[in-house]
mmCIF file of C-alpha atoms in Angstrom:
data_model
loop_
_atom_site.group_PDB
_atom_site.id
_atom_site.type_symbol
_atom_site.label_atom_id
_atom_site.label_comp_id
_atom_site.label_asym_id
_atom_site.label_seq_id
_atom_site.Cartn_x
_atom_site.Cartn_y
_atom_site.Cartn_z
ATOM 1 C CA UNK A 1 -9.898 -17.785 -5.549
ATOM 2 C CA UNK A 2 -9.614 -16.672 -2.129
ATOM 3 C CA UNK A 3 -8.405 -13.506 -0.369
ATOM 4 C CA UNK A 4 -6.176 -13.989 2.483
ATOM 5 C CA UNK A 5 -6.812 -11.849 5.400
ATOM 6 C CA UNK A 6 -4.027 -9.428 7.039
ATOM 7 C CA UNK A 7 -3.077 -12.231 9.475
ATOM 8 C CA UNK A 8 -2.156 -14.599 7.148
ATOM 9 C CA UNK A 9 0.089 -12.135 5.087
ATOM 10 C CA UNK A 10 2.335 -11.645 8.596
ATOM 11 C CA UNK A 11 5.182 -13.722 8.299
ATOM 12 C CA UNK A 12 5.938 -15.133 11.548
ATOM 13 C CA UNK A 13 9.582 -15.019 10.474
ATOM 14 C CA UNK A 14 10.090 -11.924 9.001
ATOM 15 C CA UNK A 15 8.643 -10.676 12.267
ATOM 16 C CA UNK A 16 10.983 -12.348 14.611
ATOM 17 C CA UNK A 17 13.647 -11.199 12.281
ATOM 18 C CA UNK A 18 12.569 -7.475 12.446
ATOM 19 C CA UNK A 19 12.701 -7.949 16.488
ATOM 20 C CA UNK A 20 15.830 -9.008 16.528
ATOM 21 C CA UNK A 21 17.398 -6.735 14.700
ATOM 22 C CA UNK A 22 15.121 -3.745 16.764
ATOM 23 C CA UNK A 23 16.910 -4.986 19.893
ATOM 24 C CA UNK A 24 20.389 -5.119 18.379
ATOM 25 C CA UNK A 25 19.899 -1.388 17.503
ATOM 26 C CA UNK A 26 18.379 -0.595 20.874
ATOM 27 C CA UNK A 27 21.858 -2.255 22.315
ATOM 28 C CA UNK A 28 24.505 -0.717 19.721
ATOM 29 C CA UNK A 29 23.049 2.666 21.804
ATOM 30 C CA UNK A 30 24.339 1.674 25.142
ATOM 31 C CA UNK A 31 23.249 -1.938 27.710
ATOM 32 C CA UNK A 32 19.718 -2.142 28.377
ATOM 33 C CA UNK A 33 17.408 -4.264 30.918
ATOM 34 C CA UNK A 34 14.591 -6.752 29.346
ATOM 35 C CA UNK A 35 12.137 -3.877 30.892
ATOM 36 C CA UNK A 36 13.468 -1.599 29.141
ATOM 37 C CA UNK A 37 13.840 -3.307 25.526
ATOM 38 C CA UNK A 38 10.152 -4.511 26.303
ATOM 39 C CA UNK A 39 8.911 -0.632 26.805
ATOM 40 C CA UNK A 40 10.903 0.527 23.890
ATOM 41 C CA UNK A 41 9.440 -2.462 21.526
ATOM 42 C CA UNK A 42 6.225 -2.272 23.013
ATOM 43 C CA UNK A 43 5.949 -5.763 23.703
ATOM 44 C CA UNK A 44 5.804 -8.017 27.148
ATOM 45 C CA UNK A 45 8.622 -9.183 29.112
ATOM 46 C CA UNK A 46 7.972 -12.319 27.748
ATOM 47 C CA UNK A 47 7.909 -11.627 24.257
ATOM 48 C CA UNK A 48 11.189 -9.627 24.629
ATOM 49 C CA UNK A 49 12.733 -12.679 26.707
ATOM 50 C CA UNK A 50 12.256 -15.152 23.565
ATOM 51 C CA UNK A 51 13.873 -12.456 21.511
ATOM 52 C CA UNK A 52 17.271 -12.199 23.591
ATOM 53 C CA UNK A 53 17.558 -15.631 24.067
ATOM 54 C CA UNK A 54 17.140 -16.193 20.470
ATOM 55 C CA UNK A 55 20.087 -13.920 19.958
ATOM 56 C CA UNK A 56 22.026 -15.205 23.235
ATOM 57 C CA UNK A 57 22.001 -18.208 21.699
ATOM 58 C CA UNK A 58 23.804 -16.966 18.385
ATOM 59 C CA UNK A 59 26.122 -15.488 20.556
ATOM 60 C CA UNK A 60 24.998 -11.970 19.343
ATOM 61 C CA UNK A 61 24.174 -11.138 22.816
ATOM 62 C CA UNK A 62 25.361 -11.452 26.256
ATOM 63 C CA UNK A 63 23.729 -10.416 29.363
ATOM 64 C CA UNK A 64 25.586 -9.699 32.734
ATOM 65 C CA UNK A 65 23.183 -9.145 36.262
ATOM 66 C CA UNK A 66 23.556 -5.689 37.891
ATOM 67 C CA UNK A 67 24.354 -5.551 41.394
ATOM 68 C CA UNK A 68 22.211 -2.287 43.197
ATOM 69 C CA UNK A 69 21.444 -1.590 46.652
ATOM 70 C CA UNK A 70 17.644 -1.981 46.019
ATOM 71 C CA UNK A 71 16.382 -4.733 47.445
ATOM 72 C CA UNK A 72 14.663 -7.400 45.408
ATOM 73 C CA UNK A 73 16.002 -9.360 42.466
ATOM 74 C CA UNK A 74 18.336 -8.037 40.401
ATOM 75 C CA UNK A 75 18.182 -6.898 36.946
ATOM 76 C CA UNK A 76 19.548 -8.942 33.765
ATOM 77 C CA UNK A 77 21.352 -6.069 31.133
ATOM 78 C CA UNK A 78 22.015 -7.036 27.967
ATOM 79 C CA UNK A 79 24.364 -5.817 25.349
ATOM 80 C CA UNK A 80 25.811 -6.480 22.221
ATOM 81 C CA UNK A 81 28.845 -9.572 21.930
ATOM 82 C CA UNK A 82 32.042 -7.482 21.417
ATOM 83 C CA UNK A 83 33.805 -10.550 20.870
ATOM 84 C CA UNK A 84 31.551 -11.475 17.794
ATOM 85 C CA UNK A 85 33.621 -10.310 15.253
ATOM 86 C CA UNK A 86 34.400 -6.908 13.084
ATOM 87 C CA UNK A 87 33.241 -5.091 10.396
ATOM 88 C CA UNK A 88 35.038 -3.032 7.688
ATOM 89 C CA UNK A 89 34.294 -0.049 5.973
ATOM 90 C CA UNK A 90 35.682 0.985 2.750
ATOM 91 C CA UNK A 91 35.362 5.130 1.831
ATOM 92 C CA UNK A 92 36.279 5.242 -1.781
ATOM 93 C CA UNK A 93 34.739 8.899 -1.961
ATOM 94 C CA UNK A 94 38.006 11.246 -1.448
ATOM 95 C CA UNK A 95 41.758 10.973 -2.717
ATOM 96 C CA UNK A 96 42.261 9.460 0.217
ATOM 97 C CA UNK A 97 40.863 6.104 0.400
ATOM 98 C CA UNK A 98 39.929 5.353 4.439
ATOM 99 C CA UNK A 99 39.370 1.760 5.670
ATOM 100 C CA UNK A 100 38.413 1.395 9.378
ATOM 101 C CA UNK A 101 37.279 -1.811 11.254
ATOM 102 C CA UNK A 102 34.976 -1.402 13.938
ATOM 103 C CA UNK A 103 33.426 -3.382 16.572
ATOM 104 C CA UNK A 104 29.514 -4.213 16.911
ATOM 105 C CA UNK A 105 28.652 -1.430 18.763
ATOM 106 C CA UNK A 106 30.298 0.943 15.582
ATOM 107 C CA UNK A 107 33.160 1.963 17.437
ATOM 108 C CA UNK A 108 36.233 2.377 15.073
ATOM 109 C CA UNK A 109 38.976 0.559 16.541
ATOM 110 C CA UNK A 110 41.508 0.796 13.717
ATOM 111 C CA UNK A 111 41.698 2.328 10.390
ATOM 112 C CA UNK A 112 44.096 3.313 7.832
ATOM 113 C CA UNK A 113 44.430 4.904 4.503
ATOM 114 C CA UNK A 114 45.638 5.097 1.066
ATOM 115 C CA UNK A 115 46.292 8.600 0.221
ATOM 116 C CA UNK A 116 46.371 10.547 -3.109
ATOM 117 C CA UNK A 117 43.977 8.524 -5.320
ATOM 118 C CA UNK A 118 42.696 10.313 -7.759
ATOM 119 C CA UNK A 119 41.346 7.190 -10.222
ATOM 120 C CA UNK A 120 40.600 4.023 -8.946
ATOM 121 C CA UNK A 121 42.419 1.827 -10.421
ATOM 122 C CA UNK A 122 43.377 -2.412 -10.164
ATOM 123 C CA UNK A 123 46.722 -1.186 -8.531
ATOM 124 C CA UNK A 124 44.624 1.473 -5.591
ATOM 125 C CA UNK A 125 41.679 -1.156 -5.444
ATOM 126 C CA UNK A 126 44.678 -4.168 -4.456
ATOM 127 C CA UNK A 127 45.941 -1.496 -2.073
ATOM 128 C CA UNK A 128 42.898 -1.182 -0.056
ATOM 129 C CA UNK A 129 42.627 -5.155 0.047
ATOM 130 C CA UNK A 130 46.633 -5.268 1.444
ATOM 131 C CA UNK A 131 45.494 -2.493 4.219
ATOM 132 C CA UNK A 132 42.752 -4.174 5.164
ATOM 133 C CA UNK A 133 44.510 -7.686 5.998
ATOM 134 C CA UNK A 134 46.622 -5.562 7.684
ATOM 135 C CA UNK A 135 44.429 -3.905 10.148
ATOM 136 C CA UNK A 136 42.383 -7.180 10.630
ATOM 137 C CA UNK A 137 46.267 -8.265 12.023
ATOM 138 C CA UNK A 138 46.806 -5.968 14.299
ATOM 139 C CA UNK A 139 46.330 -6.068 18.070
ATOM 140 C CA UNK A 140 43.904 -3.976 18.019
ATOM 141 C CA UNK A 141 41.471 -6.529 16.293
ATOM 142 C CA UNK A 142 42.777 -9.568 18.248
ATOM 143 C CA UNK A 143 41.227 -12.670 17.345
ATOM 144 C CA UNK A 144 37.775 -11.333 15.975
ATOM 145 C CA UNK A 145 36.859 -12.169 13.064
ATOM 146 C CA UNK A 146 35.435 -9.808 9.793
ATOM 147 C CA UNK A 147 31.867 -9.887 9.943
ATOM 148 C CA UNK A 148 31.050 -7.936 6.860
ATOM 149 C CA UNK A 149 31.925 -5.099 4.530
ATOM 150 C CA UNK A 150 30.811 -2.156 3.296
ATOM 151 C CA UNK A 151 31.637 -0.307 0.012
ATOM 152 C CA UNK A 152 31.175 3.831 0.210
ATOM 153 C CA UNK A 153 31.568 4.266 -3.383
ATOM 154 C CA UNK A 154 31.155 6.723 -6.221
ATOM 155 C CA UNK A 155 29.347 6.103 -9.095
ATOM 156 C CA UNK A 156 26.110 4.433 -10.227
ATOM 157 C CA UNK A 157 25.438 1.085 -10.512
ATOM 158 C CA UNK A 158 22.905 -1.429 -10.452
ATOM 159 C CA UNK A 159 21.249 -2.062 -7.215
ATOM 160 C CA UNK A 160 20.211 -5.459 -7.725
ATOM 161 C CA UNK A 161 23.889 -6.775 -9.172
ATOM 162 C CA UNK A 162 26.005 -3.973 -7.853
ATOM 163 C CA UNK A 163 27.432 -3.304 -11.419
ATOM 164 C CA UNK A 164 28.819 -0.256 -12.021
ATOM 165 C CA UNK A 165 27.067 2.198 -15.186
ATOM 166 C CA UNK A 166 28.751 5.384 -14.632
ATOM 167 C CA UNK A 167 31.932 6.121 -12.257
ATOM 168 C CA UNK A 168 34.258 8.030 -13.811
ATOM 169 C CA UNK A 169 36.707 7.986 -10.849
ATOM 170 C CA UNK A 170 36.695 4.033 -11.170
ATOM 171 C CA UNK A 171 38.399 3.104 -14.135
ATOM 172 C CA UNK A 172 36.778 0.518 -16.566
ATOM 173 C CA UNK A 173 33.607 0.820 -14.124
ATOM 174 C CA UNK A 174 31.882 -1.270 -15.786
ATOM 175 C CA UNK A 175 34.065 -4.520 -15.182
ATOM 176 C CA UNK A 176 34.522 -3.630 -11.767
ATOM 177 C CA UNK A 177 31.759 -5.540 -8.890
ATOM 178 C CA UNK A 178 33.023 -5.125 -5.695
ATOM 179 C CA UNK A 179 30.704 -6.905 -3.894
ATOM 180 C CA UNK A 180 32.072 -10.188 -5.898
ATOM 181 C CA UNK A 181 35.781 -8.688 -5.683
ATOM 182 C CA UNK A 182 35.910 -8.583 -1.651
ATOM 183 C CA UNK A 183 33.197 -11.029 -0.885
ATOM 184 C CA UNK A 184 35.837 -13.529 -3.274
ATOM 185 C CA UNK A 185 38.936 -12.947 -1.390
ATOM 186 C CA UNK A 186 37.236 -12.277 2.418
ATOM 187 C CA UNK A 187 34.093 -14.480 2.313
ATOM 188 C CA UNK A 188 31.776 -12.467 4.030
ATOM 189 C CA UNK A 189 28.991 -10.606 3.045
ATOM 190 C CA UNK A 190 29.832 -7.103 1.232
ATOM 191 C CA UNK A 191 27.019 -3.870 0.856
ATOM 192 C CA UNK A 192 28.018 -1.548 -1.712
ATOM 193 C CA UNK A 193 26.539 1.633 -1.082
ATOM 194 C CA UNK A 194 26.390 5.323 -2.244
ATOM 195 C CA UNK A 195 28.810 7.622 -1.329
ATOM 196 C CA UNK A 196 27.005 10.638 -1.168
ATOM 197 C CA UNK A 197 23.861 8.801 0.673
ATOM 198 C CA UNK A 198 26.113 7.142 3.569
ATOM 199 C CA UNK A 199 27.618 10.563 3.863
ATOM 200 C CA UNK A 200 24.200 12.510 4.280
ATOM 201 C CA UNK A 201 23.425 9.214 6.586
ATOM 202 C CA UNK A 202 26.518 10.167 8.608
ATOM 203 C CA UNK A 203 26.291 13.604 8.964
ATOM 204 C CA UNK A 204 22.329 13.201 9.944
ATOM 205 C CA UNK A 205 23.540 10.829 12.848
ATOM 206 C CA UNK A 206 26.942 11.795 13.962
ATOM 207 C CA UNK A 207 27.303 15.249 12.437
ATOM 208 C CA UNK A 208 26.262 18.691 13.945
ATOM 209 C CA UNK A 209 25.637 20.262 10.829
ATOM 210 C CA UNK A 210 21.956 18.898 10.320
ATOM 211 C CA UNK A 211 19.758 19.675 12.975
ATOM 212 C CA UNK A 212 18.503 16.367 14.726
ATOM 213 C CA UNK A 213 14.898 17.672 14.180
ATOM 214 C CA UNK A 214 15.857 18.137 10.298
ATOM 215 C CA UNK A 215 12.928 15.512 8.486
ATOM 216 C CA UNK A 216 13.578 16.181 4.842
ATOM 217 C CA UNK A 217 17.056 17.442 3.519
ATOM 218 C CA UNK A 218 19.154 18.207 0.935
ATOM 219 C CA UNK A 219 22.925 17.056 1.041
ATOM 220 C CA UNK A 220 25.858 18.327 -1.665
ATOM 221 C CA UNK A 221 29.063 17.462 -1.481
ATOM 222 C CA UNK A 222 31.397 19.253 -3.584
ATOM 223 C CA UNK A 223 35.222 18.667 -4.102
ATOM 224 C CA UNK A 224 37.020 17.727 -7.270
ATOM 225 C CA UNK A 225 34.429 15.518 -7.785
ATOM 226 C CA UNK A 226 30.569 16.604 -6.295
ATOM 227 C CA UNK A 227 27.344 15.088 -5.479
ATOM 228 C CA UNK A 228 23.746 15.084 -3.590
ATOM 229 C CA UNK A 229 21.146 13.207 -1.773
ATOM 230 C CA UNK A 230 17.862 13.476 -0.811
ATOM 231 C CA UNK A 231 16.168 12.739 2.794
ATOM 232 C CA UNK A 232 12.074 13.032 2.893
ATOM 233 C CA UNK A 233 10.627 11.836 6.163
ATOM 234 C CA UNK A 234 13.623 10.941 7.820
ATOM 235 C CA UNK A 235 14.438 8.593 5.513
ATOM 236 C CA UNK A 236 17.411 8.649 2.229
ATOM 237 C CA UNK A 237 15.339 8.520 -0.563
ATOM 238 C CA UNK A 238 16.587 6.504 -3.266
ATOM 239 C CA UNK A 239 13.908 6.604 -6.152
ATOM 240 C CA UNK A 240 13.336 3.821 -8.809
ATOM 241 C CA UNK A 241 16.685 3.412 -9.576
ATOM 242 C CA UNK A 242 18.602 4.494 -6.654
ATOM 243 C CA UNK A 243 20.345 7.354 -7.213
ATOM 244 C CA UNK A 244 17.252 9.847 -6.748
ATOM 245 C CA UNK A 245 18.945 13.364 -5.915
ATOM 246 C CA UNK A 246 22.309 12.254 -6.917
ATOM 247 C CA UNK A 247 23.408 15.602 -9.201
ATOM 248 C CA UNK A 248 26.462 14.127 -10.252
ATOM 249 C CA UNK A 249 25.025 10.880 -11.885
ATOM 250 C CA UNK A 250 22.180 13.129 -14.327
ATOM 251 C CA UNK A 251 22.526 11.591 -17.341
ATOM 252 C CA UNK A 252 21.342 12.640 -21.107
ATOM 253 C CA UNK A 253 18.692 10.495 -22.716
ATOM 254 C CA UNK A 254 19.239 8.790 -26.206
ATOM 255 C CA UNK A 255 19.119 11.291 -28.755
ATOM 256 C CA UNK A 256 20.275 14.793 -26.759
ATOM 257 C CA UNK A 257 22.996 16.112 -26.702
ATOM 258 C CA UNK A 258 25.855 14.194 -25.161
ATOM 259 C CA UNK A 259 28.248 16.842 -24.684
ATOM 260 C CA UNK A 260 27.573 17.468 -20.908
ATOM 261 C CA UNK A 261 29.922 17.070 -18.248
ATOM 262 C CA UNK A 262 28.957 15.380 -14.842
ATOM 263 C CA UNK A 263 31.729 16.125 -12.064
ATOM 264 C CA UNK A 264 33.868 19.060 -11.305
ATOM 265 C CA UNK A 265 36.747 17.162 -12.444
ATOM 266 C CA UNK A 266 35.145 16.518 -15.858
ATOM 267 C CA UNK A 267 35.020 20.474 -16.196
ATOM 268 C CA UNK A 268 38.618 20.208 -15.500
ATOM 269 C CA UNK A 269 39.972 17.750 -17.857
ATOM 270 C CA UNK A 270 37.779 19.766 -20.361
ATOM 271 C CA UNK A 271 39.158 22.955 -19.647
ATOM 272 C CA UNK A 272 42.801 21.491 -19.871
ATOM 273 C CA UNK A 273 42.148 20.360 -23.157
ATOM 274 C CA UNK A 274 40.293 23.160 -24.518
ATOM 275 C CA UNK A 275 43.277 25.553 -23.295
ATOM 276 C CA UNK A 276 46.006 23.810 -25.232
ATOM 277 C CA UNK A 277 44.714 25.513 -28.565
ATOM 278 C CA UNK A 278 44.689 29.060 -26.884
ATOM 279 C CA UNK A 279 48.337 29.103 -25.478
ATOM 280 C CA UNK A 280 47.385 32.613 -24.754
ATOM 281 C CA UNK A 281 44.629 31.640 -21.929
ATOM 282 C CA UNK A 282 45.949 31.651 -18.549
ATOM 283 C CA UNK A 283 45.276 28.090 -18.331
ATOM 284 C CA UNK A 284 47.245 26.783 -21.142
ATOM 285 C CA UNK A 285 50.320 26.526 -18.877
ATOM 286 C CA UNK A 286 48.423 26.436 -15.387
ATOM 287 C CA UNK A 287 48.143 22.961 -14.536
ATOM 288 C CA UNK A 288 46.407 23.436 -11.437
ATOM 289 C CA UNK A 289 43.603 25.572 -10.101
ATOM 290 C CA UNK A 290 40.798 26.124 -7.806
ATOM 291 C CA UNK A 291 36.374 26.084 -8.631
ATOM 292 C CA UNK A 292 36.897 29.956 -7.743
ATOM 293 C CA UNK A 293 39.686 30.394 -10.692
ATOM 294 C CA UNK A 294 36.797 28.813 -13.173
ATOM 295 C CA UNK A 295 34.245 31.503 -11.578
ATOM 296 C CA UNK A 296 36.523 34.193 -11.374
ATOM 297 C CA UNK A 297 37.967 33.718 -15.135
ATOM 298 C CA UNK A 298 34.238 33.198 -16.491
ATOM 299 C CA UNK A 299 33.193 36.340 -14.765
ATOM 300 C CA UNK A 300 36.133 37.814 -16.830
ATOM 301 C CA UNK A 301 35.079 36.911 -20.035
ATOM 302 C CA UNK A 302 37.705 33.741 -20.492
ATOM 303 C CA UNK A 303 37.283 32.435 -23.821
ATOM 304 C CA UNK A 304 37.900 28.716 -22.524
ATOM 305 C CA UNK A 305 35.985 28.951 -19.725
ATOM 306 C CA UNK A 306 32.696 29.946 -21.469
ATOM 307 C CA UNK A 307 33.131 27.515 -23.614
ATOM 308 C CA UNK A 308 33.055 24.699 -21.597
ATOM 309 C CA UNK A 309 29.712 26.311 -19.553
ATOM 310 C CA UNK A 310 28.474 27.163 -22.138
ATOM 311 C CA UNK A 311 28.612 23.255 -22.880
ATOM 312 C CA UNK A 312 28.075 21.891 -19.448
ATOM 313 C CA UNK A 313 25.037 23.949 -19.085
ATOM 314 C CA UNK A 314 22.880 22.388 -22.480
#
């Protein structure tokens, strides 16, 4: 048996594919000369050349010349083929459901929403598929086409199939694929990705609230439902089964105690049906209230609200 040396394991095509999609990132940051892709890639102006024609030819790129009062030839710039098409991106992570379509440079150049969702149901899931058709109709979008979508979602699922193990805003999870749902009824590709990972993704490039020289960070997000994700090196990490710092999605092994609550809201529900046997707790007729009612009432001694603690915290 041989041993195939490093040069053999390269994959010519895998290489030219990881180029490519270099210089499409390098472009989605503003229009760039082949000199300059070249010195950002660290490869020759003829290396870089075969790369944009590559892409000019899938119409991913165009290139314009740039007229200067330098003498000399001008300069080709390239940038990115607004005309390509659209993408969409579906936020399932709030009540309110946000779909935006944006162009291949990211700019959001529509979006809408479906407010007050608090479980994601068949009915809120066909909602989000009637906005988007609408937003891909307006005038806004013109005659692009959808390139792709993306699912921000809550949950866990499988990351090879994109099933769905535990979501309990997403009602019967477990039947639910939306990467078969929309890919079905748009035929393009679809991503379904974390919520709380995108967001921490976001916030790291768009935000201000991470410092841009932040390497390694922790990310919570906490509402009625809450969650977390975890950045080493710059880069989400995920873990072996893809939901590595996600607090939200802990889960009891076989055999322990099952009696532990996951979200915010399950502490809710819980509390709501805990307090309709004690019609004497303040909760039993207090159908709505805040994280700091559940502090303040536990620091008071609340019957109900130890209770359910007392659970959560086994």
């Amino acid at each position: 048996m041989s041993v195939k040396n490093s040069n053999q394991l390269k994959n010519p095509i895998i290489i030219r594919i990881a180029n490519q999609y270099q210089v499409v990132l390098l472009l989605k940051k503003k229009p760039r000369s082949c000199r300059d892709l070249a010195r950002k890639m660290s490869l020759s102006n003829v290396a870089l050349k075969n790369i944009t024609d590559e892409l000019q030819k899938e119409d991913v790129v165009v290139s314009y010349v740039k007229n200067n009062t330098k003498k000399g030839r001008f300069p080709s710039i390239f940038s990115l083929n607004e005309n390509l098409g659209v993408f969409c991106s579906i936020d399932l992570s709030r009540r309110d459901l946000i779909v935006a379509i944006s162009d291949v440079n990211d700019n959001i150049i529509v979006r809408g929403v479906v407010p007050d969702i608090l479980y994601i149901d068949k009915k809120a899931i066909e909602e989000v598929t009637s906005l988007i058709k609408h937003l891909l109709k307006t005038s806004e979008v013109g005659n692009r086409p959808l390139l792709g979508i993306c699912v921000s979602t809550p949950g866990e699922f499988d990351q090879r199939t994109k099933d769905f193990t535990y979501a309990p805003r997403i009602v019967d999870c477990t039947n639910v694929n939306f990467v078969h749902y929309f890919g079905n009824i748009f035929n393009v590709p679809v991503s379904v990705c974390n919520d709380i990972n995108l967001g921490l993704l976001g916030e790291y490039n768009f935000g201000s609230s991470i410092p841009k020289e932040a390497k390694s960070v922790y990310y919570a997000f906490l509402d009625f439902v809450s969650g977390s994700a975890l950045m080493f090196n710059g880069d989400i990490f995920v873990g072996s089964r893809g939901h590595a710092g996600e607090a939200a999605s802990y889960k009891n092994l076989p055999g322990e105690y099952s009696g532990r609550f996951f979200t915010i809201n399950d502490i809710y529900e819980e509390i709501h049906f805990l307090a309709k046997d004690h019609p004497e707790d303040p909760f039993y007729s207090q159908e709505r209230f805040s994280f700091d009612d559940i502090v303040r009432r536990y620091n008071e001694g609340d019957k109900v609200i130890n209770e359910v603690v007392e659970k959560s915290a086994r």
